[in-house]
Short mmCIF file of C-alpha atoms in Angstrom, two decimals:
data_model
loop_
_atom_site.label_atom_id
_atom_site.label_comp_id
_atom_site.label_asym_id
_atom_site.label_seq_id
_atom_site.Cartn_x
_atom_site.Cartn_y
_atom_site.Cartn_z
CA UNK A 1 7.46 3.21 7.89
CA UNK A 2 6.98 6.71 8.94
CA UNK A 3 4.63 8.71 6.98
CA UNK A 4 2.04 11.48 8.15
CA UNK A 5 -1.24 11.39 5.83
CA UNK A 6 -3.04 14.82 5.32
CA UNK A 7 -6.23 12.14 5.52
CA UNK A 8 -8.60 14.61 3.83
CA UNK A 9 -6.17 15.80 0.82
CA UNK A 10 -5.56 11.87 0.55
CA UNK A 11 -9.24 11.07 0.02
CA UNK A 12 -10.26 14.21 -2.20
CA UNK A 13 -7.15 13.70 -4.55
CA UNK A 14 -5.75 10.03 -4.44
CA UNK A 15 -8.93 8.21 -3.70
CA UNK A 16 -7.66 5.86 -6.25
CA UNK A 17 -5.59 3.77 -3.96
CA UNK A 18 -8.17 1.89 -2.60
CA UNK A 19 -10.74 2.77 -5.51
CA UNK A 20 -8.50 0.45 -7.37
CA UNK A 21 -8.63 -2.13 -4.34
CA UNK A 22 -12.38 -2.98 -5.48
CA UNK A 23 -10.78 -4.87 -7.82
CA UNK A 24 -8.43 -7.17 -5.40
CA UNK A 25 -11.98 -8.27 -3.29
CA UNK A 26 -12.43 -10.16 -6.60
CA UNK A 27 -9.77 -12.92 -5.46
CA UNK A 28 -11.83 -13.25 -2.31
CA UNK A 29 -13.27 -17.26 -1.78
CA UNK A 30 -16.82 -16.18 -1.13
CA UNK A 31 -17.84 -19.77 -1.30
CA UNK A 32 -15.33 -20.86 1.85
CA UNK A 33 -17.63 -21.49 4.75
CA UNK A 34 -14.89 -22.15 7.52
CA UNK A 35 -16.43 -18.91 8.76
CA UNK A 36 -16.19 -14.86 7.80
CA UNK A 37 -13.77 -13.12 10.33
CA UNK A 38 -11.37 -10.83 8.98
CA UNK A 39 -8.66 -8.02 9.47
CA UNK A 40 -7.80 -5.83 7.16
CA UNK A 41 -4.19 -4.74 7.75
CA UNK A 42 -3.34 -1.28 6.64
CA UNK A 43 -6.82 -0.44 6.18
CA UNK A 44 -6.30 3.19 6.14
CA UNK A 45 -9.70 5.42 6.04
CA UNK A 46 -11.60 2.62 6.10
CA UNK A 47 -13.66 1.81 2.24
CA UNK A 48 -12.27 -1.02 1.78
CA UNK A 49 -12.70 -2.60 5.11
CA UNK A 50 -16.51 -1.14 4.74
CA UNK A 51 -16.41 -3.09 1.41
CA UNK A 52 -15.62 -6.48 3.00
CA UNK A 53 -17.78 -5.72 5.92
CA UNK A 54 -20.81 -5.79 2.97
CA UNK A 55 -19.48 -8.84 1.40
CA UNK A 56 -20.44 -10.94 4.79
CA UNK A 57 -17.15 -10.60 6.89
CA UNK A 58 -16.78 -9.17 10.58
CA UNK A 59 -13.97 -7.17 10.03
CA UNK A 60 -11.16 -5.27 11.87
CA UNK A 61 -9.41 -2.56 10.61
CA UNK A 62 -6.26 -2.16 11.74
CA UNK A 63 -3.46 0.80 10.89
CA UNK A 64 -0.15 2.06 12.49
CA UNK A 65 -1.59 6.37 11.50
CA UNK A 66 -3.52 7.50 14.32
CA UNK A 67 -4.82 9.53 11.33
CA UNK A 68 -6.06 7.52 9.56
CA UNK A 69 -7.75 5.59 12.19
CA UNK A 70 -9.20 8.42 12.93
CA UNK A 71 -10.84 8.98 9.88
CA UNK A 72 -11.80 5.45 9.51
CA UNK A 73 -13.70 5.57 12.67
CA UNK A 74 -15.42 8.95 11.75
CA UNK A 75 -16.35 7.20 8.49
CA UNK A 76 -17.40 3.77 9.35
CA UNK A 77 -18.00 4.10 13.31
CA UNK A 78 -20.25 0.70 13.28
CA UNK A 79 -17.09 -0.88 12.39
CA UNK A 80 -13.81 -2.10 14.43
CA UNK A 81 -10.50 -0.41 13.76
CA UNK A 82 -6.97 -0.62 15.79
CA UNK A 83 -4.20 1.28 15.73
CA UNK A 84 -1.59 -1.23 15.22
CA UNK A 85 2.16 -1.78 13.97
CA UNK A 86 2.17 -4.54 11.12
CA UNK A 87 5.22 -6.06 11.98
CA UNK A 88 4.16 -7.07 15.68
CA UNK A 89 0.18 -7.78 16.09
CA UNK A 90 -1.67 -10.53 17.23
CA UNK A 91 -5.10 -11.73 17.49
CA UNK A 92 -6.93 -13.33 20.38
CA UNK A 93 -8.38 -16.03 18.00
CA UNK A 94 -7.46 -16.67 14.09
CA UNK A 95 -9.16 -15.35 11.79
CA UNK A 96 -10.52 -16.89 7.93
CA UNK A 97 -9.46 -13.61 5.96
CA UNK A 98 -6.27 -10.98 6.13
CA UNK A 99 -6.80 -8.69 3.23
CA UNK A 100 -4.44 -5.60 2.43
CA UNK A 101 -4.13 -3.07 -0.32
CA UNK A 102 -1.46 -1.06 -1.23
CA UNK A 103 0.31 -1.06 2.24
CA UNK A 104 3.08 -3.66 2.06
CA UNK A 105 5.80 -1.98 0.02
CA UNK A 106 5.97 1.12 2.95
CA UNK A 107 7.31 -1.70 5.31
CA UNK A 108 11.44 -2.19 4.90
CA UNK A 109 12.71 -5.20 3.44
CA UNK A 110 14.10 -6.20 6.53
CA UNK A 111 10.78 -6.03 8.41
CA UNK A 112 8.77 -8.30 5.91
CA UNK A 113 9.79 -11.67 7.22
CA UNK A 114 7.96 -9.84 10.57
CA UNK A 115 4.95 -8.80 9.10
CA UNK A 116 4.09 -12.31 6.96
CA UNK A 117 4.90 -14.44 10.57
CA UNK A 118 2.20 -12.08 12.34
CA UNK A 119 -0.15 -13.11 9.15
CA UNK A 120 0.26 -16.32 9.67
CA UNK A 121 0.00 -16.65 13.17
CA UNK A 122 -3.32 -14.80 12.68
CA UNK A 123 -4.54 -16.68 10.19
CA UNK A 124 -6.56 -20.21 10.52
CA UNK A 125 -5.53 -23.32 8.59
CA UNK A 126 -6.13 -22.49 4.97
CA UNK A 127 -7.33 -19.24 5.79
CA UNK A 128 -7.29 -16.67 2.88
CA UNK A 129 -4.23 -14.00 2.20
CA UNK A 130 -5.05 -11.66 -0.47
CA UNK A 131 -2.95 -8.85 -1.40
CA UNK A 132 -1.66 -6.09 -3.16
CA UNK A 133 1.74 -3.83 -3.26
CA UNK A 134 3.65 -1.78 -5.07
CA UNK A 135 5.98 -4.54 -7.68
CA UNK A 136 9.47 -4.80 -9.04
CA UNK A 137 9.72 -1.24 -11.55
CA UNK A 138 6.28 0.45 -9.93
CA UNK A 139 6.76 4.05 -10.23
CA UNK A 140 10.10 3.44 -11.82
CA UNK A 141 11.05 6.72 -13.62
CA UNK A 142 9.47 9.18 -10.62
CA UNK A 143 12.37 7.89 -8.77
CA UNK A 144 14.54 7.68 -10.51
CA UNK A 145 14.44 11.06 -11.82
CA UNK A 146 14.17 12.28 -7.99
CA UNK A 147 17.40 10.15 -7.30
CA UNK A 148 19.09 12.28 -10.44
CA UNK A 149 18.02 15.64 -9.41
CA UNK A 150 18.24 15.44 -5.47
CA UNK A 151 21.81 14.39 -6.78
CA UNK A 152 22.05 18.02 -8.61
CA UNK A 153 21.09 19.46 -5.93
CA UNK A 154 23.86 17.84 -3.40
CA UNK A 155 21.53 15.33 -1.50
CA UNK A 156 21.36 11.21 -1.35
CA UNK A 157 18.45 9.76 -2.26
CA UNK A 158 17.23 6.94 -0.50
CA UNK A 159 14.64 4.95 -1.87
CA UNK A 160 12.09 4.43 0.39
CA UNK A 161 9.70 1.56 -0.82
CA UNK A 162 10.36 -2.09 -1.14
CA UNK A 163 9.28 -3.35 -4.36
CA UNK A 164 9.61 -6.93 -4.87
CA UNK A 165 9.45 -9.44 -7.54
CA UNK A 166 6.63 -12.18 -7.97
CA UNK A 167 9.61 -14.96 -7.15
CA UNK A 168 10.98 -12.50 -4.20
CA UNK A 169 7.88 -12.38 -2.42
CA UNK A 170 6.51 -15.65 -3.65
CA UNK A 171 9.83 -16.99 -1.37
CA UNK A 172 9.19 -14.62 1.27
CA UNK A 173 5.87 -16.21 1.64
CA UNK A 174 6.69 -19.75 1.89
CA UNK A 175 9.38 -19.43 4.77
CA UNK A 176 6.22 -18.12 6.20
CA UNK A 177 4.08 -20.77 6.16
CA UNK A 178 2.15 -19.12 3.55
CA UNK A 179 1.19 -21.43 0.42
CA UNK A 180 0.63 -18.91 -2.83
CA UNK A 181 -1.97 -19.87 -4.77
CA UNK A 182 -2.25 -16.69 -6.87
CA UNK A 183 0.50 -13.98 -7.94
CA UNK A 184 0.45 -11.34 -11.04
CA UNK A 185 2.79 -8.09 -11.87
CA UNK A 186 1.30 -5.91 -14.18
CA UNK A 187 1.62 -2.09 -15.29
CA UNK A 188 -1.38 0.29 -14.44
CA UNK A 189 -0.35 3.87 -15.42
CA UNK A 190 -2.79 5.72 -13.18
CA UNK A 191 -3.98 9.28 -14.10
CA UNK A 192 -3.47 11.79 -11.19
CA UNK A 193 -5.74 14.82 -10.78
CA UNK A 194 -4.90 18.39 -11.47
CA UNK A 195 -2.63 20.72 -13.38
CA UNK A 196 0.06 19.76 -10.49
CA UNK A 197 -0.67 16.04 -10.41
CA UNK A 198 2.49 14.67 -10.45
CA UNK A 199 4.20 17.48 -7.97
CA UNK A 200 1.27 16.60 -5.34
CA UNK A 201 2.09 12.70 -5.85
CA UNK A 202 5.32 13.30 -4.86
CA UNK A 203 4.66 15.54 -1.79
CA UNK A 204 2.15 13.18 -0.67
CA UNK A 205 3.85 9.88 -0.99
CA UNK A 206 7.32 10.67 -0.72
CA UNK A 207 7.67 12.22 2.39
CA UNK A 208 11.21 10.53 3.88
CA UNK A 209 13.78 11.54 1.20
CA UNK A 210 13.08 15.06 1.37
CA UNK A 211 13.79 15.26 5.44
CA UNK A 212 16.97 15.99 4.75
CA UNK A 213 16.16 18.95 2.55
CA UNK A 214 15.77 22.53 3.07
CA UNK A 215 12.00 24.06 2.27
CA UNK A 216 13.42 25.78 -0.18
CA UNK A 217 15.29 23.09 -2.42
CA UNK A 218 12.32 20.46 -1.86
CA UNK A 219 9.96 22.70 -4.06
CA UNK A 220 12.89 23.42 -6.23
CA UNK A 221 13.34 19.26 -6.63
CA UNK A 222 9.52 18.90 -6.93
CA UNK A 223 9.35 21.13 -9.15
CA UNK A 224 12.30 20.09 -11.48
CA UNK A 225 11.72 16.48 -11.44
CA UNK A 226 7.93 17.33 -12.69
CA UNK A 227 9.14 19.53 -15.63
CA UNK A 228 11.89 16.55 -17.02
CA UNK A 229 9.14 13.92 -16.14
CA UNK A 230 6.98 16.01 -18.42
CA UNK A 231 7.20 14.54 -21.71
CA UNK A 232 7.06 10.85 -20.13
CA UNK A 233 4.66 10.78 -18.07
CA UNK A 234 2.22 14.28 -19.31
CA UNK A 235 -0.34 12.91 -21.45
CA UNK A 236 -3.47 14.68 -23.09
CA UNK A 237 -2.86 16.80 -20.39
CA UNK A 238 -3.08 14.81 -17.99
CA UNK A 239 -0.33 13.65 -15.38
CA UNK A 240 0.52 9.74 -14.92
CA UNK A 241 1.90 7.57 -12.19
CA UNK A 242 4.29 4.93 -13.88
CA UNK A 243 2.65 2.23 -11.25
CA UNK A 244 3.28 -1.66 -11.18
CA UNK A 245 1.51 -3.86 -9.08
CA UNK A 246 2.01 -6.96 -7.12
CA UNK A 247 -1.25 -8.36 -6.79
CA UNK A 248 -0.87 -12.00 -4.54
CA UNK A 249 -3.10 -14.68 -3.00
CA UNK A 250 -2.09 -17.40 -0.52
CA UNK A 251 -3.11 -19.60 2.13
CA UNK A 252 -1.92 -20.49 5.28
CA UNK A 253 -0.39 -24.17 6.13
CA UNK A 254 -0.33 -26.06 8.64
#
C-alpha cells in the first residue's frame, strides 16, 4: 500500500470509516479473562483504538502513515501508537486482542499470507481476531466505471484493492493458524457528504490509478465517471458508495 491521507479532510468528510467500526467492537469476547492487551493494526487517527482502550484493553495503535500517527497521537496522546508496516511487525509478548477496521483490502493479495503470520505470531493461544475489509463486489460499479473511462481516455486501470470472498479469506486464515469462528458479507450503501460526494471519494481513496495521469485528464475522469455513476448511485440527492463488507472473527491455534 501506498496512500497519503489528507488526515483532517479524512476525518471532517469520511468519518464514517471507523464510525461504522463501532459496530465490529460488538464481536469483541468481553467475558474472556485470559487478560486485555491489544493492538489495533491499521488504527489510523486513533477512535477506534480510543474505543477499545474504554472497553478495558491496553491498547497499541499501530499504522504504516506517519500521518495518521500523527494525528492519532495529537488525538489520544495517553495512548500508545507505532508506526508500523502490517506485513512485518512483531510484539515483544502476545497479546489477547488484534482488532482492525477497514485496513486489510489496501494490502496486495500477495502480501496477505504476510500480514495474517505476523497476527498470529502476535497473538496468544485462542486470542481474539476480529475484523473488517472491503468484500468480494464492495464498491463494484465505482470501478468499474473508472476502469471504462480511464480506458476512453487511453490509460490502464489497475485495480488497486483486494477484495476477497468469505471462502478466500476464510482459507487464507487457516494456513495461518487462524481458526474462524465468525465471517459475514453484506452490502452497506453508505451516503457520502456533499454536492461532490462521490468525486471526493474517489480523490481520496483512489489515489494509485491516477499516477499515471496528467492533472488535467484526472479531473476530466473524476469528473466523467461521477456524471455516468449519476443515476446509480445519486439518490434523493444524495451520493452513495456501492460498499460490501467482509466482516470476520477468528482465533488463534495452537
Amino acid at each position: 500500500m501506498n496512500q497519503t491521507w489528507d488526515t483532517e479532510k479524512y476525518a471532517a468528510e469520511f468519518s464514517f470509516v471507523y464510525e461504522y467500526g463501532n459496530d465490529l467492537l460488538k464481536l469483541i469476547d468481553l467475558t474472556d479473562e485470559h487478560g486485555r492487551r491489544g493492538i489495533d493494526l491499521g488504527c489510523g487517527n486513533g477512535v477506534l483504538t480510543k474505543s477499545l482502550a474504554d472497553l478495558g484493553f491496553e491498547m497499541t495503535g499501530m499504522d504504516a502513515s506517519s500521518h495518521q500517527i500523527s494525528a492519532a497521537q495529537h488525538n489520544y496522546p495517553q495512548l500508545n501508537f507505532i508506526q508500523t508496516d502490517a506485513t512485518d511487525f512483531k510484539t515483544e509478548e502476545p497479546v489477547d486482542l488484534i482488532f482492525s477496521n477497514a485496513v486489510f483490502h489496501w494490502i496486495d493479495r500477495d502480501k496477505q499470507p504476510d500480514m495474517l503470520k505476523c497476527v498470529a505470531n502476535a497473538l496468544r493461544y485462542k486470542g481474539q481476531f476480529v475484523f473488517e475489509m472491503g468484500g468480494y463486489g464492495n464498491n463494484r460499479l465505482i470501478h468499474q466505471e473508472l476502469e471504462q473511462v480511464f480506458s476512453e481516455y487511453g490509460y490502464p486501470y489497475k485495480m488497486p484493492f483486494y477484495f476477497p470472498t468469505i471462502g478466500e479469506y476464510a482459507s487464507l486464515l487457516e494456513k495461518a493458524g487462524l481458526e474462524v469462528r465468525y465471517a459475514i458479507l453484506f452490502d452497506r450503501p453508505t451516503p457520502l457528504k456533499g454536492d461532490k460526494g462521490l468525486e471526493e471519494w474517489i480523490r481520496m481513496f483512489v489515489n494509485n490509478p491516477f499516477r499515471q495521469v496528467s492533472e488535467k485528464d484526472r479531473e476530466a475522469i473524476i469528473r466523467r465517471t461521477a456524471e455516468n455513476l449519476r443515476s446509480r448511485l445519486y439518490k434523493d440527492g444524495i451520493w452513495y458508495s456501492d460498499y460490501v463488507r467482509l466482516r470476520m472473527k477468528a482465533l488463534k491455534r495452537k
